[in-house]
Amino acid sequence: MLDTLWHDLTPAQRMTIRDTMSPRIDDFITLYDEVHWALYNGNNWTPVLAEAAIFWAITLWHEDPRAEGIVARALRVLWLHDGFFQPDGTYREGLLEYSRVSLDSLFIINHLLQRSLGQPLESIQWAELDAYADWT
């Protein structure tokens, strides 16, 4: 989204976005490098944090050389979330809030990847979500 609007922003607005978001991506890198539970336990936090990292990377794809590596890291940890949606449609952490938080981020990530990089999110078994719809 921001990458599409980037050219409509003033240089000051672009700097504000970079200055605000860049320290947060350093936090993501630290979590990744330290194998922190927030990313590596695979639960609902993994897609939420990966979503933010992918938004950052796509927004600053041409401006920050770390962007491609950030997407690669986010996609690697998202494989840890595979299997949280069970074949019977249930979600490992419960059906309501945690599943919604996870699914919202996964849909956004999938959309970002397809629209910006031309690839879908492959770490989720999308066909298994049909059974999830029976529970919601």
PDB file of C-alpha atoms in Angstrom:
ATOM      1  CA  MET A   1       0.000   0.000   0.000  1.00  0.00           C
ATOM      2  CA  LEU A   2       2.641   2.534   0.981  1.00  0.00           C
ATOM      3  CA  ASP A   3       4.828   1.534  -1.935  1.00  0.00           C
ATOM      4  CA  THR A   4       1.967   2.466  -4.267  1.00  0.00           C
ATOM      5  CA  LEU A   5       1.490   5.813  -2.567  1.00  0.00           C
ATOM      6  CA  TRP A   6       5.189   6.482  -1.951  1.00  0.00           C
ATOM      7  CA  HIS A   7       5.530   8.891  -4.893  1.00  0.00           C
ATOM      8  CA  ASP A   8       2.568  10.925  -3.640  1.00  0.00           C
ATOM      9  CA  LEU A   9       4.273  11.623  -0.319  1.00  0.00           C
ATOM     10  CA  THR A  10       6.478  14.605   0.354  1.00  0.00           C
ATOM     11  CA  PRO A  11      10.133  13.978   1.185  1.00  0.00           C
ATOM     12  CA  ALA A  12       9.362  14.930   4.802  1.00  0.00           C
ATOM     13  CA  GLN A  13       6.540  12.382   4.980  1.00  0.00           C
ATOM     14  CA  ARG A  14       8.795   9.691   3.534  1.00  0.00           C
ATOM     15  CA  MET A  15      11.477  10.508   6.095  1.00  0.00           C
ATOM     16  CA  THR A  16       8.921  10.308   8.916  1.00  0.00           C
ATOM     17  CA  ILE A  17       7.872   6.838   7.771  1.00  0.00           C
ATOM     18  CA  ARG A  18      11.478   5.654   7.425  1.00  0.00           C
ATOM     19  CA  ASP A  19      12.520   7.137  10.767  1.00  0.00           C
ATOM     20  CA  THR A  20       9.537   5.583  12.558  1.00  0.00           C
ATOM     21  CA  MET A  21       9.650   2.155  10.950  1.00  0.00           C
ATOM     22  CA  SER A  22      13.376   1.471  10.644  1.00  0.00           C
ATOM     23  CA  PRO A  23      14.101   1.001  14.372  1.00  0.00           C
ATOM     24  CA  ARG A  24      11.204  -1.462  14.513  1.00  0.00           C
ATOM     25  CA  ILE A  25      12.690  -3.555  11.735  1.00  0.00           C
ATOM     26  CA  ASP A  26      15.900  -3.689  13.752  1.00  0.00           C
ATOM     27  CA  ASP A  27      13.769  -5.192  16.543  1.00  0.00           C
ATOM     28  CA  PHE A  28      12.438  -7.812  14.110  1.00  0.00           C
ATOM     29  CA  ILE A  29      15.987  -8.699  13.046  1.00  0.00           C
ATOM     30  CA  THR A  30      16.998  -9.055  16.694  1.00  0.00           C
ATOM     31  CA  LEU A  31      14.030 -11.336  17.430  1.00  0.00           C
ATOM     32  CA  TYR A  32      14.912 -13.415  14.387  1.00  0.00           C
ATOM     33  CA  ASP A  33      18.625 -13.666  15.174  1.00  0.00           C
ATOM     34  CA  GLU A  34      18.021 -14.474  18.848  1.00  0.00           C
ATOM     35  CA  VAL A  35      15.436 -17.149  17.958  1.00  0.00           C
ATOM     36  CA  HIS A  36      12.986 -15.318  20.216  1.00  0.00           C
ATOM     37  CA  TRP A  37       9.736 -17.065  21.142  1.00  0.00           C
ATOM     38  CA  ALA A  38       7.626 -14.282  19.638  1.00  0.00           C
ATOM     39  CA  LEU A  39       8.677 -15.439  16.180  1.00  0.00           C
ATOM     40  CA  TYR A  40       9.801 -18.995  16.690  1.00  0.00           C
ATOM     41  CA  ASN A  41       6.939 -20.535  18.643  1.00  0.00           C
ATOM     42  CA  GLY A  42       4.828 -20.359  15.501  1.00  0.00           C
ATOM     43  CA  ASN A  43       1.675 -19.203  17.286  1.00  0.00           C
ATOM     44  CA  ASN A  44      -0.513 -16.223  16.365  1.00  0.00           C
ATOM     45  CA  TRP A  45       2.335 -13.786  17.077  1.00  0.00           C
ATOM     46  CA  THR A  46       4.396 -15.192  14.211  1.00  0.00           C
ATOM     47  CA  PRO A  47       2.036 -14.012  11.429  1.00  0.00           C
ATOM     48  CA  VAL A  48       1.395 -10.682  13.159  1.00  0.00           C
ATOM     49  CA  LEU A  49       5.094  -9.827  13.425  1.00  0.00           C
ATOM     50  CA  ALA A  50       5.825 -11.217   9.956  1.00  0.00           C
ATOM     51  CA  GLU A  51       3.050  -9.047   8.528  1.00  0.00           C
ATOM     52  CA  ALA A  52       4.597  -5.893   9.968  1.00  0.00           C
ATOM     53  CA  ALA A  53       8.041  -6.879   8.686  1.00  0.00           C
ATOM     54  CA  ILE A  54       6.724  -7.587   5.192  1.00  0.00           C
ATOM     55  CA  PHE A  55       4.856  -4.266   5.136  1.00  0.00           C
ATOM     56  CA  TRP A  56       8.113  -2.531   6.051  1.00  0.00           C
ATOM     57  CA  ALA A  57      10.098  -4.423   3.425  1.00  0.00           C
ATOM     58  CA  ILE A  58       7.664  -3.748   0.608  1.00  0.00           C
ATOM     59  CA  THR A  59       7.336  -0.097   1.586  1.00  0.00           C
ATOM     60  CA  LEU A  60      11.105   0.419   1.535  1.00  0.00           C
ATOM     61  CA  TRP A  61      11.993  -2.229  -1.087  1.00  0.00           C
ATOM     62  CA  HIS A  62      13.900   0.217  -3.290  1.00  0.00           C
ATOM     63  CA  GLU A  63      15.184   2.435  -0.471  1.00  0.00           C
ATOM     64  CA  ASP A  64      16.669  -0.067   1.995  1.00  0.00           C
ATOM     65  CA  PRO A  65      18.956  -2.937   0.939  1.00  0.00           C
ATOM     66  CA  ARG A  66      17.737  -5.055   3.894  1.00  0.00           C
ATOM     67  CA  ALA A  67      14.221  -5.351   2.472  1.00  0.00           C
ATOM     68  CA  GLU A  68      14.673  -8.577   0.488  1.00  0.00           C
ATOM     69  CA  GLY A  69      16.351 -10.291   3.434  1.00  0.00           C
ATOM     70  CA  ILE A  70      13.534  -9.204   5.746  1.00  0.00           C
ATOM     71  CA  VAL A  71      10.948 -10.831   3.481  1.00  0.00           C
ATOM     72  CA  ALA A  72      13.053 -14.006   3.364  1.00  0.00           C
ATOM     73  CA  ARG A  73      13.274 -14.107   7.174  1.00  0.00           C
ATOM     74  CA  ALA A  74       9.540 -13.514   7.585  1.00  0.00           C
ATOM     75  CA  LEU A  75       8.689 -16.263   5.111  1.00  0.00           C
ATOM     76  CA  ARG A  76      11.026 -18.707   6.870  1.00  0.00           C
ATOM     77  CA  VAL A  77       9.443 -18.198  10.286  1.00  0.00           C
ATOM     78  CA  LEU A  78       5.938 -18.397   8.836  1.00  0.00           C
ATOM     79  CA  TRP A  79       6.580 -22.078   8.112  1.00  0.00           C
ATOM     80  CA  LEU A  80       6.462 -22.547  11.887  1.00  0.00           C
ATOM     81  CA  HIS A  81       2.784 -21.553  11.774  1.00  0.00           C
ATOM     82  CA  ASP A  82       1.936 -24.353   9.347  1.00  0.00           C
ATOM     83  CA  GLY A  83      -0.318 -26.823  11.118  1.00  0.00           C
ATOM     84  CA  PHE A  84      -1.965 -24.348  13.502  1.00  0.00           C
ATOM     85  CA  PHE A  85      -5.118 -24.671  11.412  1.00  0.00           C
ATOM     86  CA  GLN A  86      -6.055 -28.320  11.886  1.00  0.00           C
ATOM     87  CA  PRO A  87      -7.579 -30.533   9.152  1.00  0.00           C
ATOM     88  CA  ASP A  88     -10.903 -30.609  11.061  1.00  0.00           C
ATOM     89  CA  GLY A  89     -11.105 -26.805  10.897  1.00  0.00           C
ATOM     90  CA  THR A  90     -10.064 -26.029  14.445  1.00  0.00           C
ATOM     91  CA  TYR A  91      -7.169 -23.762  15.358  1.00  0.00           C
ATOM     92  CA  ARG A  92      -4.518 -25.027  17.758  1.00  0.00           C
ATOM     93  CA  GLU A  93      -4.845 -21.994  20.064  1.00  0.00           C
ATOM     94  CA  GLY A  94      -8.649 -21.799  19.983  1.00  0.00           C
ATOM     95  CA  LEU A  95     -11.255 -20.792  17.466  1.00  0.00           C
ATOM     96  CA  LEU A  96     -12.103 -17.217  18.221  1.00  0.00           C
ATOM     97  CA  GLU A  97      -9.655 -14.398  18.806  1.00  0.00           C
ATOM     98  CA  TYR A  98      -6.346 -16.169  18.183  1.00  0.00           C
ATOM     99  CA  SER A  99      -7.496 -17.755  14.948  1.00  0.00           C
ATOM    100  CA  ARG A 100      -8.894 -14.448  13.689  1.00  0.00           C
ATOM    101  CA  VAL A 101      -5.717 -12.549  14.552  1.00  0.00           C
ATOM    102  CA  SER A 102      -3.662 -15.167  12.749  1.00  0.00           C
ATOM    103  CA  LEU A 103      -5.927 -15.408   9.734  1.00  0.00           C
ATOM    104  CA  ASP A 104      -6.181 -11.639   9.283  1.00  0.00           C
ATOM    105  CA  SER A 105      -2.388 -11.374   9.123  1.00  0.00           C
ATOM    106  CA  LEU A 106      -2.057 -14.402   6.832  1.00  0.00           C
ATOM    107  CA  PHE A 107      -4.580 -13.009   4.355  1.00  0.00           C
ATOM    108  CA  ILE A 108      -2.817  -9.631   4.331  1.00  0.00           C
ATOM    109  CA  ILE A 109       0.600 -11.267   3.883  1.00  0.00           C
ATOM    110  CA  ASN A 110      -0.709 -13.416   1.045  1.00  0.00           C
ATOM    111  CA  HIS A 111      -2.182 -10.348  -0.657  1.00  0.00           C
ATOM    112  CA  LEU A 112       1.010  -8.313  -0.180  1.00  0.00           C
ATOM    113  CA  LEU A 113       3.165 -11.098  -1.609  1.00  0.00           C
ATOM    114  CA  GLN A 114       0.925 -11.701  -4.597  1.00  0.00           C
ATOM    115  CA  ARG A 115       0.466  -8.036  -5.482  1.00  0.00           C
ATOM    116  CA  SER A 116       4.026  -6.883  -4.802  1.00  0.00           C
ATOM    117  CA  LEU A 117       6.227  -9.897  -5.507  1.00  0.00           C
ATOM    118  CA  GLY A 118       3.971 -12.069  -7.661  1.00  0.00           C
ATOM    119  CA  GLN A 119       4.012 -15.085  -5.334  1.00  0.00           C
ATOM    120  CA  PRO A 120       1.513 -16.507  -2.844  1.00  0.00           C
ATOM    121  CA  LEU A 121       2.185 -17.372   0.768  1.00  0.00           C
ATOM    122  CA  GLU A 122       3.122 -21.039   0.523  1.00  0.00           C
ATOM    123  CA  SER A 123       3.472 -21.914   4.214  1.00  0.00           C
ATOM    124  CA  ILE A 124      -0.275 -22.170   4.818  1.00  0.00           C
ATOM    125  CA  GLN A 125      -2.414 -25.073   3.634  1.00  0.00           C
ATOM    126  CA  TRP A 126      -5.164 -22.874   2.202  1.00  0.00           C
ATOM    127  CA  ALA A 127      -7.412 -25.832   1.323  1.00  0.00           C
ATOM    128  CA  GLU A 128      -7.605 -26.797   5.008  1.00  0.00           C
ATOM    129  CA  LEU A 129      -9.287 -23.485   5.769  1.00  0.00           C
ATOM    130  CA  ASP A 130     -12.500 -24.731   4.158  1.00  0.00           C
ATOM    131  CA  ALA A 131     -13.132 -26.789   7.315  1.00  0.00           C
ATOM    132  CA  TYR A 132     -12.372 -23.714   9.460  1.00  0.00           C
ATOM    133  CA  ALA A 133     -15.301 -21.921   7.833  1.00  0.00           C
ATOM    134  CA  ASP A 134     -17.632 -24.580   9.254  1.00  0.00           C
ATOM    135  CA  TRP A 135     -16.651 -23.511  12.794  1.00  0.00           C
ATOM    136  CA  THR A 136     -16.969 -19.751  12.342  1.00  0.00           C
TER     137      THR A 136
END
